[in-house]
Every structure is written in structure tokens, then in C-alpha cells.
Short mmCIF file of C-alpha atoms in Angstrom, two decimals:
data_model
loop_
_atom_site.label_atom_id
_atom_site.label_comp_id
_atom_site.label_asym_id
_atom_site.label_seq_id
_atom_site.Cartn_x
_atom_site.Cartn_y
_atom_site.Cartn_z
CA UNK A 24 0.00 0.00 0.00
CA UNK A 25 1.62 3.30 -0.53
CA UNK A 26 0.05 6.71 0.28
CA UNK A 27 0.51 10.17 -1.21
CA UNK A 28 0.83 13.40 1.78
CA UNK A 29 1.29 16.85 0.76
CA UNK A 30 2.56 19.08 3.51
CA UNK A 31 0.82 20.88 5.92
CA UNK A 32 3.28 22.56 7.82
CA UNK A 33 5.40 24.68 6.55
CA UNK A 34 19.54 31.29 37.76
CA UNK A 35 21.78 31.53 40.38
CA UNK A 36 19.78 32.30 43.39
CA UNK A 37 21.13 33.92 46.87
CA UNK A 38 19.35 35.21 49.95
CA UNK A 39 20.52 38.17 51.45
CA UNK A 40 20.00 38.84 55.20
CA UNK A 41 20.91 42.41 56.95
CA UNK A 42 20.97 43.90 59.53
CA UNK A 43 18.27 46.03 60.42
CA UNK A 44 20.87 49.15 61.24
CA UNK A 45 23.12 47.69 58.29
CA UNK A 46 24.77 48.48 54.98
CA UNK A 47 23.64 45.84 52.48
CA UNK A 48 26.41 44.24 50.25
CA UNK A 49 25.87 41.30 47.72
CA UNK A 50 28.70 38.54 47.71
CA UNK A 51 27.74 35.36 46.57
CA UNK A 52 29.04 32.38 48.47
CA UNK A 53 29.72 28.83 46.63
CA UNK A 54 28.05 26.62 49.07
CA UNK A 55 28.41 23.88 46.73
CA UNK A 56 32.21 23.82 47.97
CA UNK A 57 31.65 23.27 51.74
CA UNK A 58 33.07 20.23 52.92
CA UNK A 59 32.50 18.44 56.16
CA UNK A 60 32.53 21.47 58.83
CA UNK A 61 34.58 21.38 61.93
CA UNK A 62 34.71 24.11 64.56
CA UNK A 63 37.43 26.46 65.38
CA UNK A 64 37.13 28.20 69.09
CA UNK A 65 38.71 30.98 70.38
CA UNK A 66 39.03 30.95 73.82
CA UNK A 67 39.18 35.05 74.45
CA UNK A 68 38.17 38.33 72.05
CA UNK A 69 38.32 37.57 68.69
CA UNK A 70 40.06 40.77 66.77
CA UNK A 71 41.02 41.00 62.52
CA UNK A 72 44.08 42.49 61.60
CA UNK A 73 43.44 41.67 58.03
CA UNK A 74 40.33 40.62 55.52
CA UNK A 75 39.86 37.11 56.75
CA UNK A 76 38.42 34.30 55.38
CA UNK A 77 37.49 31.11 57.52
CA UNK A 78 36.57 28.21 54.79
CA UNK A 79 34.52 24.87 56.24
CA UNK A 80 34.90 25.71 59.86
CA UNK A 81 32.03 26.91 62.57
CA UNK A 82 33.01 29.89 64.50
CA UNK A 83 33.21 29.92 68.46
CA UNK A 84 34.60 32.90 69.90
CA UNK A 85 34.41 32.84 73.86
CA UNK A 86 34.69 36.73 74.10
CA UNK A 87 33.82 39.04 72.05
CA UNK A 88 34.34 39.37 67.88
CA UNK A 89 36.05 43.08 67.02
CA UNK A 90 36.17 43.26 63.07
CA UNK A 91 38.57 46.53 63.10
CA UNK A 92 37.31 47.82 59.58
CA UNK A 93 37.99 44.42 58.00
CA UNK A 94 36.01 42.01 56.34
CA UNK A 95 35.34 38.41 58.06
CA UNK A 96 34.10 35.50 55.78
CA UNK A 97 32.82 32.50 57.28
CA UNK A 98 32.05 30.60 53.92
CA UNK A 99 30.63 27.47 55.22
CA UNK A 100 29.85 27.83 58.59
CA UNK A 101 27.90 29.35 61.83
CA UNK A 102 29.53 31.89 64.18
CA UNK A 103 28.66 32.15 68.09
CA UNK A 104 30.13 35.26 69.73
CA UNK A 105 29.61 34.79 73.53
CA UNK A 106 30.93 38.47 74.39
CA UNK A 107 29.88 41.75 72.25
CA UNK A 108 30.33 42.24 68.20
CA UNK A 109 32.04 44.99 67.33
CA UNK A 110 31.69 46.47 64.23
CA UNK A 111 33.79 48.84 61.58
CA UNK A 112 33.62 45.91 59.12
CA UNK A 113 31.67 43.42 57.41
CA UNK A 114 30.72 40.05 58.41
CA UNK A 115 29.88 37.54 55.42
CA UNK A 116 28.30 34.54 56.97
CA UNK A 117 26.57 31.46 55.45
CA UNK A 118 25.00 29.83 58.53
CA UNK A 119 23.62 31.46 61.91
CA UNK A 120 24.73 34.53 63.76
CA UNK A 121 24.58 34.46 67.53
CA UNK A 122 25.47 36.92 69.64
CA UNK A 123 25.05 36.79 73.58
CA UNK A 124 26.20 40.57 74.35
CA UNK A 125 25.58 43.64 72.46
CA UNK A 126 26.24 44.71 68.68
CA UNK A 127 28.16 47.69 68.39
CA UNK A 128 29.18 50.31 65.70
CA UNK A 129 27.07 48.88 62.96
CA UNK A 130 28.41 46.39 61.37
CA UNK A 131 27.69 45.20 57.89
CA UNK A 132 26.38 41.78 57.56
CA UNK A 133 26.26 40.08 55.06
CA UNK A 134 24.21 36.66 54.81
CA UNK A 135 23.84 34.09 52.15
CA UNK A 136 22.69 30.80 53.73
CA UNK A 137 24.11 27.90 53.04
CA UNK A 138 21.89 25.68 54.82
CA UNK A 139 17.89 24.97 55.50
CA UNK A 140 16.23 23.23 57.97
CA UNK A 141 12.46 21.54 57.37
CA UNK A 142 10.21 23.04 59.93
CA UNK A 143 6.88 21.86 58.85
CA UNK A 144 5.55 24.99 60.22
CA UNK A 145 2.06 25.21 58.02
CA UNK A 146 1.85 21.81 56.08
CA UNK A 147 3.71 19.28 54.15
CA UNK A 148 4.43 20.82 51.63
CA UNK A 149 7.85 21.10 50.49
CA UNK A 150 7.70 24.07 48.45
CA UNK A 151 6.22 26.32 50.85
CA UNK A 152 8.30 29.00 52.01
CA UNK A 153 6.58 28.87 56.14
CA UNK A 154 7.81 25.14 56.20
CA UNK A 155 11.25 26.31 56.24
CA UNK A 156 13.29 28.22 58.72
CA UNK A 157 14.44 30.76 56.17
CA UNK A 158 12.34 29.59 52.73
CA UNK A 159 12.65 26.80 50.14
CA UNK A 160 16.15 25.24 49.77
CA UNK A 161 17.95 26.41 46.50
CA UNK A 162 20.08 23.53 45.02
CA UNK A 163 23.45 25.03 46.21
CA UNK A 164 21.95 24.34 50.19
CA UNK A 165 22.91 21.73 52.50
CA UNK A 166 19.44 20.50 53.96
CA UNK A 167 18.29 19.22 57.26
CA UNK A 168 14.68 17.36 58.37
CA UNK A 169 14.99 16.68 61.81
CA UNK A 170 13.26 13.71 63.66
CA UNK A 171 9.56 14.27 65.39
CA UNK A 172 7.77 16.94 63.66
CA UNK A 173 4.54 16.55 63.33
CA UNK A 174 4.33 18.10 59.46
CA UNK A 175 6.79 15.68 57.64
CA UNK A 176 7.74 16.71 53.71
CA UNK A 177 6.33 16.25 51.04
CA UNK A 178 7.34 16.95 47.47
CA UNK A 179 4.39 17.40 45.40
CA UNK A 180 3.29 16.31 42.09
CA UNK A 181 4.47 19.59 40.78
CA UNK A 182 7.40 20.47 42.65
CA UNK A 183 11.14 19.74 41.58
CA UNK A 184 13.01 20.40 44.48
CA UNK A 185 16.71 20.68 44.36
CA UNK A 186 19.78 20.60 47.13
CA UNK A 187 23.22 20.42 47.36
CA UNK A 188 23.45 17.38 50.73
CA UNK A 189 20.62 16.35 52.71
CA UNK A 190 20.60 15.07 55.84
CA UNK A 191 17.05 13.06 56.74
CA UNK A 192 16.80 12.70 60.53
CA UNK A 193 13.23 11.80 60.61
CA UNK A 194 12.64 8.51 60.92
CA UNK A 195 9.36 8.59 58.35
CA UNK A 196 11.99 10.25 55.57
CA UNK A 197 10.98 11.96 52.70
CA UNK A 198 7.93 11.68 50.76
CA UNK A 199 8.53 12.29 46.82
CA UNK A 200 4.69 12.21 44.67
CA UNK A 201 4.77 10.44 41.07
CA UNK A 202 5.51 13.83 39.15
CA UNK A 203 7.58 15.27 41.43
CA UNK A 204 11.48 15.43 41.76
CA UNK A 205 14.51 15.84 43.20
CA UNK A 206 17.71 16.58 42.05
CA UNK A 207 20.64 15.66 44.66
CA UNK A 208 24.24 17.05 44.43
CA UNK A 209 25.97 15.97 46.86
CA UNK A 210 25.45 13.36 49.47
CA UNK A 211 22.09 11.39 51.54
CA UNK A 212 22.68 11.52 55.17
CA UNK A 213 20.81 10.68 58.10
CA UNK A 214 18.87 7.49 59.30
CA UNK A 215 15.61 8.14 57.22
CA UNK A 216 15.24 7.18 53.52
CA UNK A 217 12.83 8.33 50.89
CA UNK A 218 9.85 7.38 49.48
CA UNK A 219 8.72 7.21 45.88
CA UNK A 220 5.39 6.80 45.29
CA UNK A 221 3.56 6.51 41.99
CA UNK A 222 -0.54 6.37 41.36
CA UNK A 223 -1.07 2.87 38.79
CA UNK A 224 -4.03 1.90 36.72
CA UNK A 225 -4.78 -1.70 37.04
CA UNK A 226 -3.00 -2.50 33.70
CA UNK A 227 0.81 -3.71 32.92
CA UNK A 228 3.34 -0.90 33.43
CA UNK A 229 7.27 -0.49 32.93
CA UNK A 230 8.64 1.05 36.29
CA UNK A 231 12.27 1.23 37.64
CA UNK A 232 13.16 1.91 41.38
CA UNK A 233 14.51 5.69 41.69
CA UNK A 234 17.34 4.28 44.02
CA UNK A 235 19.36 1.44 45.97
CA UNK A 236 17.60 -0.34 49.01
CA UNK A 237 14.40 -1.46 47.59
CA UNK A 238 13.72 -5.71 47.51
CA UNK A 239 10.37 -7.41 46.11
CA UNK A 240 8.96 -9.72 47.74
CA UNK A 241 5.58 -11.15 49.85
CA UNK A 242 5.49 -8.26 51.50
CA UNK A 243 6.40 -5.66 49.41
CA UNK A 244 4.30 -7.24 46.71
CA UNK A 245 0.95 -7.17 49.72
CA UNK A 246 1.88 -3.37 50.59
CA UNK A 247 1.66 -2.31 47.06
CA UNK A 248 -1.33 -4.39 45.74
CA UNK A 249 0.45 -6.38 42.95
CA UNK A 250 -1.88 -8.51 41.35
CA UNK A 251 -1.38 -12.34 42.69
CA UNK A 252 -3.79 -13.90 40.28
CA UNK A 253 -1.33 -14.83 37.69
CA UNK A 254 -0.72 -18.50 36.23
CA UNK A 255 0.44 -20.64 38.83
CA UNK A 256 2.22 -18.76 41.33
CA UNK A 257 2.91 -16.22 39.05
CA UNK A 258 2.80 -12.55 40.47
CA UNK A 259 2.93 -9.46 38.53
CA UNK A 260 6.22 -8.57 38.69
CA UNK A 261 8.75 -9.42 36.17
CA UNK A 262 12.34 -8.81 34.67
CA UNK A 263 12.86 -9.10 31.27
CA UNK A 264 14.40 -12.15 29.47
CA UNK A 265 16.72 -10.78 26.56
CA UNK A 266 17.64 -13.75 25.41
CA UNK A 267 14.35 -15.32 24.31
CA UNK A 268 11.67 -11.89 24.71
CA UNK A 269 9.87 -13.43 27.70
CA UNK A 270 9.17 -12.19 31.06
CA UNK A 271 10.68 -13.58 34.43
CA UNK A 272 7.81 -13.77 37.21
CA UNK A 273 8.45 -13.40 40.71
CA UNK A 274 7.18 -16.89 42.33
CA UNK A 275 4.77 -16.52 45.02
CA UNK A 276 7.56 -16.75 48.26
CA UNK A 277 10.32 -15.70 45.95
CA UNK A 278 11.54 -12.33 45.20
CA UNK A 279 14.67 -10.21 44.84
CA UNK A 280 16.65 -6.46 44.46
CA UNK A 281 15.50 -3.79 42.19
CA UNK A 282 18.56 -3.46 40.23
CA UNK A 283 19.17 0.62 39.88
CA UNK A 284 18.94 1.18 36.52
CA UNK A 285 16.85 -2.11 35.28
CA UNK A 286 13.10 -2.01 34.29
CA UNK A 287 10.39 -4.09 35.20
CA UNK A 288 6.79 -5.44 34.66
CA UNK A 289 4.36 -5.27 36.97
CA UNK A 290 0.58 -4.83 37.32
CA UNK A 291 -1.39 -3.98 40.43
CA UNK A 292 -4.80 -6.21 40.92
CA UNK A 293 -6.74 -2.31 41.25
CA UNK A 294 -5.74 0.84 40.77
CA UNK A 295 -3.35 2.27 43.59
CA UNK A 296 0.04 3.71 44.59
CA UNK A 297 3.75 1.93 44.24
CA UNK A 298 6.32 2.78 46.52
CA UNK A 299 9.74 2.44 46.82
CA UNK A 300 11.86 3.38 50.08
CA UNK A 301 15.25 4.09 49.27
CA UNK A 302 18.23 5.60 48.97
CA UNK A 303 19.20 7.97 46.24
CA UNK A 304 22.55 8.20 43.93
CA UNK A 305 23.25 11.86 43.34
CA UNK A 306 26.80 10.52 40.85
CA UNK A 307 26.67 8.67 37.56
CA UNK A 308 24.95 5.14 37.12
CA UNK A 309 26.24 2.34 35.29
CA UNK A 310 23.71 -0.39 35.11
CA UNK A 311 24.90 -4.19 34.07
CA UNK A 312 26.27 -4.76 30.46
CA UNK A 313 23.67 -4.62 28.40
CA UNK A 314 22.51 -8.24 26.97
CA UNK A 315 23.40 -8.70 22.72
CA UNK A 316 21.75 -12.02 22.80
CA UNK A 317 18.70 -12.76 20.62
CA UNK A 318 16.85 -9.58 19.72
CA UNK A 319 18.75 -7.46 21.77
CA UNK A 320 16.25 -6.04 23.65
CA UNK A 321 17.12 -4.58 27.03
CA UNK A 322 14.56 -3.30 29.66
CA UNK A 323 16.23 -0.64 31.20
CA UNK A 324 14.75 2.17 34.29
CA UNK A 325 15.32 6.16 34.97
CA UNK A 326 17.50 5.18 38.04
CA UNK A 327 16.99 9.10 39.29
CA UNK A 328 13.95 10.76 41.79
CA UNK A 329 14.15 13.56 38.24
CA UNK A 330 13.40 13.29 34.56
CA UNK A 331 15.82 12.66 32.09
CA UNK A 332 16.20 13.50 28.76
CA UNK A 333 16.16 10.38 25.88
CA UNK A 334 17.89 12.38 23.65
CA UNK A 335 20.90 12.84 26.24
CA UNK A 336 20.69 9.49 26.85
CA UNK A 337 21.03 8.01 23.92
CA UNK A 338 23.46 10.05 22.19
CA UNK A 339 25.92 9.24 25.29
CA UNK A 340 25.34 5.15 24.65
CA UNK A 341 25.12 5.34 20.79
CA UNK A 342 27.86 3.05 20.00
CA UNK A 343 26.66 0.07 21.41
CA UNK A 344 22.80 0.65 20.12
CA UNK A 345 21.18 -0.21 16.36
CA UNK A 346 19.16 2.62 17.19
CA UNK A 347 18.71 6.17 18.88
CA UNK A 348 15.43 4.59 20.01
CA UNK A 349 13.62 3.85 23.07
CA UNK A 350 10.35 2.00 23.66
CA UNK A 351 7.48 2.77 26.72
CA UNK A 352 4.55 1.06 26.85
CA UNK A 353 1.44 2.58 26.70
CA UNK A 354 -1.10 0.74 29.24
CA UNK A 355 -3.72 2.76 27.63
CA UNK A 356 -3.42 1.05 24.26
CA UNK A 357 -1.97 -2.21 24.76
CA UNK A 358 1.22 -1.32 22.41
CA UNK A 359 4.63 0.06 22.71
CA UNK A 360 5.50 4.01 22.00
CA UNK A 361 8.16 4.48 19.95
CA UNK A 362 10.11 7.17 20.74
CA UNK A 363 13.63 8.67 18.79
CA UNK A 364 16.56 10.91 19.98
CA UNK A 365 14.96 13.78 18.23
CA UNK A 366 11.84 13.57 20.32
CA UNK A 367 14.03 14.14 23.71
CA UNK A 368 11.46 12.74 25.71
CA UNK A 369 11.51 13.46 29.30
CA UNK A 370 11.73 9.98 30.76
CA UNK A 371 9.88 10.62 33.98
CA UNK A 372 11.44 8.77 37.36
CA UNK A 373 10.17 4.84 38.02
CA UNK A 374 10.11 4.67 34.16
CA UNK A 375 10.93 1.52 32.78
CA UNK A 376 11.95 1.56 28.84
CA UNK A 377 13.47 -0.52 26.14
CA UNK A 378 16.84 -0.19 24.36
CA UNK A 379 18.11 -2.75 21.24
CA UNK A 380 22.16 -3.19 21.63
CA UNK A 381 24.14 -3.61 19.29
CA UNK A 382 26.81 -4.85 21.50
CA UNK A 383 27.39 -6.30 24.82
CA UNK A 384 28.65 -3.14 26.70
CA UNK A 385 27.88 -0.85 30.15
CA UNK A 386 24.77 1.43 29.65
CA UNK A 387 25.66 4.66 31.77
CA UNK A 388 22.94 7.29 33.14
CA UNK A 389 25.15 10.48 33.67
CA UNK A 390 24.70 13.05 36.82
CA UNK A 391 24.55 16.15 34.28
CA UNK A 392 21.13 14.53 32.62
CA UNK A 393 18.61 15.15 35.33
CA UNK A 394 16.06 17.89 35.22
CA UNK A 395 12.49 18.95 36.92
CA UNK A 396 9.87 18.71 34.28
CA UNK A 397 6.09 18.31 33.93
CA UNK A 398 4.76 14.32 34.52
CA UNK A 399 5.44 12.44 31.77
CA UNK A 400 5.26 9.10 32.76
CA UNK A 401 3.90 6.99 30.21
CA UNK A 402 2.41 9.92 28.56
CA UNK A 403 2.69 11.01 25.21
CA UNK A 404 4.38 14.08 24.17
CA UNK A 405 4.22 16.54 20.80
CA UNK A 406 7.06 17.28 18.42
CA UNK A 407 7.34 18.90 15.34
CA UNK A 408 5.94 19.25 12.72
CA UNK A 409 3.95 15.53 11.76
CA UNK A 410 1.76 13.69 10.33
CA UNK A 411 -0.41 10.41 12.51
CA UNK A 412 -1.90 8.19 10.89
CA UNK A 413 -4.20 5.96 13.13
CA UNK A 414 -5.39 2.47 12.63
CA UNK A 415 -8.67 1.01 14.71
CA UNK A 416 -11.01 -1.43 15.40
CA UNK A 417 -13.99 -1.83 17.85
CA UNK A 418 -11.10 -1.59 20.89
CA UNK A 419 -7.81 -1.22 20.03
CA UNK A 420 -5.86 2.05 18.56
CA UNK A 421 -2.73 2.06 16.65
CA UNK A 422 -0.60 4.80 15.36
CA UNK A 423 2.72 5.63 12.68
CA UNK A 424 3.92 8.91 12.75
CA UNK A 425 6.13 10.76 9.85
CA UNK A 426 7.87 13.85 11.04
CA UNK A 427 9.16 16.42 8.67
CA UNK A 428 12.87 17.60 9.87
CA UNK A 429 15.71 19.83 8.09
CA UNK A 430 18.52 17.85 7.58
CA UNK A 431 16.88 14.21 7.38
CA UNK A 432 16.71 12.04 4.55
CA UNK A 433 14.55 9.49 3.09
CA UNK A 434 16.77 6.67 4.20
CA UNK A 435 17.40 5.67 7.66
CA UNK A 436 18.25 8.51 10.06
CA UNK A 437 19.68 7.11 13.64
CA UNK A 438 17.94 8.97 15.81
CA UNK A 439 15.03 10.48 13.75
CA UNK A 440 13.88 7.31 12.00
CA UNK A 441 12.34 4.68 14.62
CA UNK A 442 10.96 0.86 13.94
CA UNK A 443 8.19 -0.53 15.88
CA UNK A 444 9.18 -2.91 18.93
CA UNK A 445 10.49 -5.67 17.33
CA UNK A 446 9.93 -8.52 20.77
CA UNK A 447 6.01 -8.20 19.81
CA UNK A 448 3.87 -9.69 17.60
CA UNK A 449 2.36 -6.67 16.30
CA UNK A 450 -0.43 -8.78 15.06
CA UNK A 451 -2.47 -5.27 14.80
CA UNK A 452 -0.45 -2.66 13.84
CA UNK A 453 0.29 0.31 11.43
CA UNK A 454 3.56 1.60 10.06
CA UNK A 455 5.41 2.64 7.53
CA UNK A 456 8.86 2.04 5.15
CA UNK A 457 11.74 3.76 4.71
CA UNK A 458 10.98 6.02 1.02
CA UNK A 459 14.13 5.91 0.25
CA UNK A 460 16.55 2.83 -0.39
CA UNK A 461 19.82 4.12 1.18
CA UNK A 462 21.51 1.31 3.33
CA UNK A 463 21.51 2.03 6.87
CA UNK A 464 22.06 0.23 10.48
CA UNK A 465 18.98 -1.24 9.66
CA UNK A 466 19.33 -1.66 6.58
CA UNK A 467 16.91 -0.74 3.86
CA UNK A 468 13.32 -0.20 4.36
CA UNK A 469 12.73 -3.69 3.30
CA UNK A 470 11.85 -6.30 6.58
CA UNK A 471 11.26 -3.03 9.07
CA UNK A 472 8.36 -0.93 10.14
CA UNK A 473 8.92 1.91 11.11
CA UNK A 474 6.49 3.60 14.01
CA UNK A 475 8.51 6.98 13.56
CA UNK A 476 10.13 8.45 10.36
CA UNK A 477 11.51 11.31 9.57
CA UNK A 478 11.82 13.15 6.13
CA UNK A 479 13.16 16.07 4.59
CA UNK A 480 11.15 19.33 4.40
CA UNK A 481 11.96 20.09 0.99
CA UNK A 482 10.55 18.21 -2.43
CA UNK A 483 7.89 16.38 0.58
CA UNK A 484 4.92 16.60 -2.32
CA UNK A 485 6.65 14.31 -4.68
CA UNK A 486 6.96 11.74 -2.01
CA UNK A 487 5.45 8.45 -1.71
CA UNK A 488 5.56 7.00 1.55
CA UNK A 489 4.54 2.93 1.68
CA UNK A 490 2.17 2.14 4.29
CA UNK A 491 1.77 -1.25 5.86
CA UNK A 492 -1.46 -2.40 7.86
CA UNK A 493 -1.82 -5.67 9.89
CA UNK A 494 -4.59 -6.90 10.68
CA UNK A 495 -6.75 -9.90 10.76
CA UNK A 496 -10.39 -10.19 10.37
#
């Protein structure tokens, strides 16, 4: 069948505190640099001959602080002044100020805090400012949630929350919602974990654990609602087999690791939240070599709590794939979404996806790649400028999609030009071939369908793209 189409397209943020009887002055402190703080004590008055800078340290001066004009930086840390503060000079400080005796001849500070402390003071809510002892934590801020509040965080289905190191006293953790995100620099600390949790349908869905810790099992598989009623003692969770396309079911008393990085199956028996508790890599990921057996098909999971971009992704693994492709599945329509570099889908956290190899070799998810975006777990997403065309029946739905992009051609084009997942039957499906007959990775258009291709925007109306339907009646 071949079909005719004529166009038709053609901040770096710093909080400043003063002084109410105070000179304001903006210096920006790197807080990103602080290392692990010790304390330096002075055991009488405290007096600067010179500008003086005091770099990962707290400040305890037993008498009093005189600044004598100069200018006293206390990059990382907190200064207590048990006698008076004498002024003449600046003081640039990243944590607390305390002063037991009086504050004399004005002095200039200067505050851009390094740290933030959860105080749960109106709600859960992460992102408001009155649930903090000074206002949301900027991603340069070491973070603290101490133990027994009675307002533990939340980060919200909208909220992308980002810190430097944070340190989880509360024994409860943090709460992350499916569409939410964080975005850790530096490192987890603490006794509590956090919590990922993500709103199902009850239909099949590819999800990932956003972090180490997290094992399947009886339990786990009873707290989250994972359907049970599966052949045998089949429950509905499952790695996937490269070798042979088939699915590994977790045995009724059996059960395992989530392997950061590595997809999986699973189904809940109704509608309902997953959770994972865990602990969460802030560095880069390498999962296990990827598996050039068989197909080469290789279910692979957003290993961050924050989106990441496909494009990113697969440009940094190219050399060991056949394609610049990834494949979701849709639960809504029974079939996988294909998706190309060019798309740079935001792969949402917990989102399992396919990969084909093209050779046995380390798949690595790199630091630099996360974001905060809107949900877009197992959702589809618009790009530019394209044609659908749609195939359907009394239930099912089925789409190709031809993109028009400068620069393509009408042969294969690695990350613009997408087949359909090859591990399934595709017994109803629509697609389309290559228009061109230039050799590629794949080959010609002959033997693949493609579920995404991309053509030139020039000379488009004497193009005949073939179309290929299957169906059975």
C-alpha cells in the first residue's frame, strides 16, 4: 500500500540577610564547595588584623568578635560570639549569627545561607516557604529534616526540588509524589530514607526503582497491591528475558533487588500507589552490560527521583545501540511508543523503557542529565511538525507517525527514523517504510516498520511514503 501526503506545515539564586541598622552588600558564596565542617574556638576576644576568610569551619569565639574595619568571611559555617560584636567591618556569613552581648558600631552583615532546615511549620508541603526556617532550599543548600515533627515533607506532584546534601533525621523520611522530583548534588545523610510513590491503573506498566535499598517480595508485593492472580504462582512482577523476549515472574515466596537502573513489569490487581523506600545516587549510574543475545532487547529504568532527557541518553550510549530509540509502553493502548533521539522525551522517574544493543557493553545514566519537568510518565508528548496516521477497530488504537525535519533524509536517520518494537507480535499494527533505499544500520526499508520516520522538508509533495497495515479479520 503506498500513500501520497502533501505538507501541511510549513539562575543563580542567593538570599541576602541584613541587619536592620546595616549596609547591604551582595557577595555570593559557593556553598556547593563546603566540605564536612569542623569548629574552630577561640578561647578570648576575637580581633582582625586583616580581611579574613574562615573556609569549612564553625566559628566559636568565647569573648567578644572586634572586626577593626575588616572584612570576616565564614564561607561554610555558623559563628557564636559569647561576648559583644564589634563592628567597623563586614561580616559575610553562610549559617547562623549568635550573639550573647551587644552589637556595636554597625556592622555590615552580610548573609547568604548555606543551609535549610524543614520546619513543617504550616503543612507538608515542600515548596512552601513557612515550612522552612528561612524559605525553600535552593540547590546550592545543604538540607536538614529533623526527627519528630509533626508536618513531615512532602514533594508534590508539581514540585522539583533541588539541594546540594541532605541530611534526613526523621525517621518517616521523605515523601517524593509520582511527578515530582529531586535533584541531589551531593550526598544522603541521616537514618531516614525516601519514598517514591507513583498512582497505577490496574493494567501492565514499565517502572524502575529511583534508588538502591528497595527488595520485592511477599510483602512488598501485599503493601503495594500487585496482582497475585497470575498463572500458577505467578505474580505481577517481572524482569525481562533478553535472550528469548519473555518475562521472568516473581514466584509466590520468591523475590529479589531492584537493580538501579533495570526495568520491570508489573501490574497492580486495582488501581493504587507503588512505593519504593530508598536511597538515592546523586553521581553517575552504570547499570549491568547490556545483553546482545537474541533480539537485543534490554529493559532498562530512569534510576533518578528527576526526569531525564532520551535524547541525552542516547546520544551518550550510541555506539553500542542499532538505534537512537527507546520504547514505553502505553497501558492505555496495549502497544509500545516508539520514541527517537529527536523527540528528547523526558523519561519521567520509576520509568521503565526498552533499548536494542548492538553490543554487549555498560549502559551509563550520567549526573549532568537530570532535570524537573512536567509528569510524563507513560504519557505522550508533541514534536514537530507531523503527520499520525491511526489504525482502529472496535477496541484497540494504533498509530505511525512521519515527522518532517531539516537535515533528514529518506533513508534511515539514527535517531530520527524509529521501527516498531520488534519482541512483539504486532499482530495489529500500522507503520510505515523507509521512502528511500539508502543502506543504513537497519538496513533498507525492506523487513522493518517503522512507528517513527523522519523526512526532509523540501521536495515532501513528490513523495510516496509505503504504508503497511496488519490486521486480521
Amino acid at each position: 500500500m503506498s500513500t501520497k501526503y502533501l505538507p501541511k506545515f510549513i539562575f543563580l539564586f542567593f538570599l541576602t540577610l541584613v541587619q536592620s541598622n546595616a549596609t547591604e552588600v551582595d557577595v555570593l558564596l559557593d556553598c556547593s564547595s563546603c566540605g564536612t565542617l569542623t569548629t574552630q574556638n577561640v578561647s578570648g576576644t576575637y580581633a582582625l588584623t586583616s580581611d579574613t576568610v574562615i573556609a569549612d569551619k564553625n566559628l566559636t569565639i568565647a569573648g567578644d568578635l572586634n572586626l577593626n574595619g575588616y572584612t570576616l568571611t565564614v564561607s561554610c559555617g555558623s559563628v557564636i560570639v559569647s561576648g559583644n560584636f564589634n563592628g567597623g567591618g563586614t561580616l559575610i556569613i553562610a549559617g547562623d549569627l549568635t550573639v550573647t552581648g551587644a552589637t556595636q558600631n554597625n556592622p555590615t552583615i552580610n548573609s547568604n545561607q548555606c543551609y535549610e532546615t524543614w520546619v513543617g511549620g504550616t503543612s507538608t508541603d515542600w515548596g512552601n516557604d513557612n515550612n522552612w526556617k528561612n524559605g525553600v532550599p535552593t540547590s546550592s543548600m545543604d538540607v536538614t529534616i529533623p526527627n519528630g515533627l509533626s508536618n513531615k515533607p512532602i514533594i508534590g506532584a508539581t514540585t522539583g526540588a533541588s539541594v546540594n546534601n541532605l541530611t534526613i533525621n526523621e525517621v518517616d523520611g521523605l515523601t517524593v509524589l509520582g511527578g515530582g522530583s529531586l535533584i541531589l548534588s551531593g550526598n544522603l545523610d541521616g537514618s531516614g530514607l525516601i519514598t517514591y510513590t507513583r498512582t497505577l491503573s490496574n493494567s501492565w506498566h514499565l517502572i524502575a526503582a529511583p534508588g538502591i535499598g528497595e527488595t520485592y517480595n511477599d510483602t512488598w508485593v501485599s503493601n503495594n497491591g500487585i496482582d497475585t492472580n497470575g498463572t500458577g504462582n505467578n505474580v505481577a512482577i517481572a524482569p525481562y528475558n533478553t535472550s528469548d523476549d519473555t518475562w521472568d515472574y516473581m514466584q509466590s515466596g520468591g523475590g529479589g533487588s531492584f537493580v538501579l537502573g533495570k526495568g520491570y513489569a508489573i501490574k497492580r490487581a486495582n488501581a493504587g500507589n507503588v512505593s519504593f523506600t530508598v536511597d538515592i545516587n546523586a553521581g553517575a549510574i552504570t547499570t549491568a552490560t547490556l545483553n546482545r543475545v537474541g533480539n537485543g532487547f534490554n529493559l532498562l529504568g530512569n534510576p533518578y527521583m528527576s526526569y531525564m532527557n532520551s535524547k541525552t541518553l542516547l546520544d551518550d550510549s550510541n555506539s553500542i545501540l542499532r538505534q537512537q530509540t527507546i520504547w514505553i509502553w502505553n497501558h492505555t493502548t496495549s502497544s509500545y511508543n516508539t520514541w527517537v533521539a529527536n523527540d528528547q522525551f523526558k523519561i519521567a522517574p520509576a520509568q521503565g523503557f526498552f533499548v536494542q544493543a548492538k553490543s554487549s557493553a555498560q549502559f551509563n545514566f550520567t549526573e549532568a542529565n537530570q532535570s524537573h519537568q512536567s509528569d510524563t510518565f507513560q504519557r505522550p508528548v508533541t514534536a514537530s511538525p507531523e503527520i499520525y496516521l491511526t489504525l482502529t477497530d472496535d477496541s484497540n488504537t494504533r498509530y505511525t507517525r512521519i515527522n518532517y525535519n531539516e537535515g533528514t533524509t529518506t533513508g534511515f536517520d539514527n535517531g530520527y527514523d524509529g521501527t516498531m518494537f520488534g519482541a512483539s507480535s504486532n499482530a495489529f499494527a500500522i507503520y510505515t517504510h523507509l521512502v528511500g533505499n539508502e543502506q543504513g544500520e537497519l538496513g533498507n526499508s525492506q523487513g522493518h516498520g517503522y512507528a517513527v520516520q523522519s523526512l526532509p522538508t523540501d521536495n515532501y509533495e513528490n513523495m510516496i511514503v509505503p504504508v503497511g497495515i496488519n490486521a486480521t479479520r
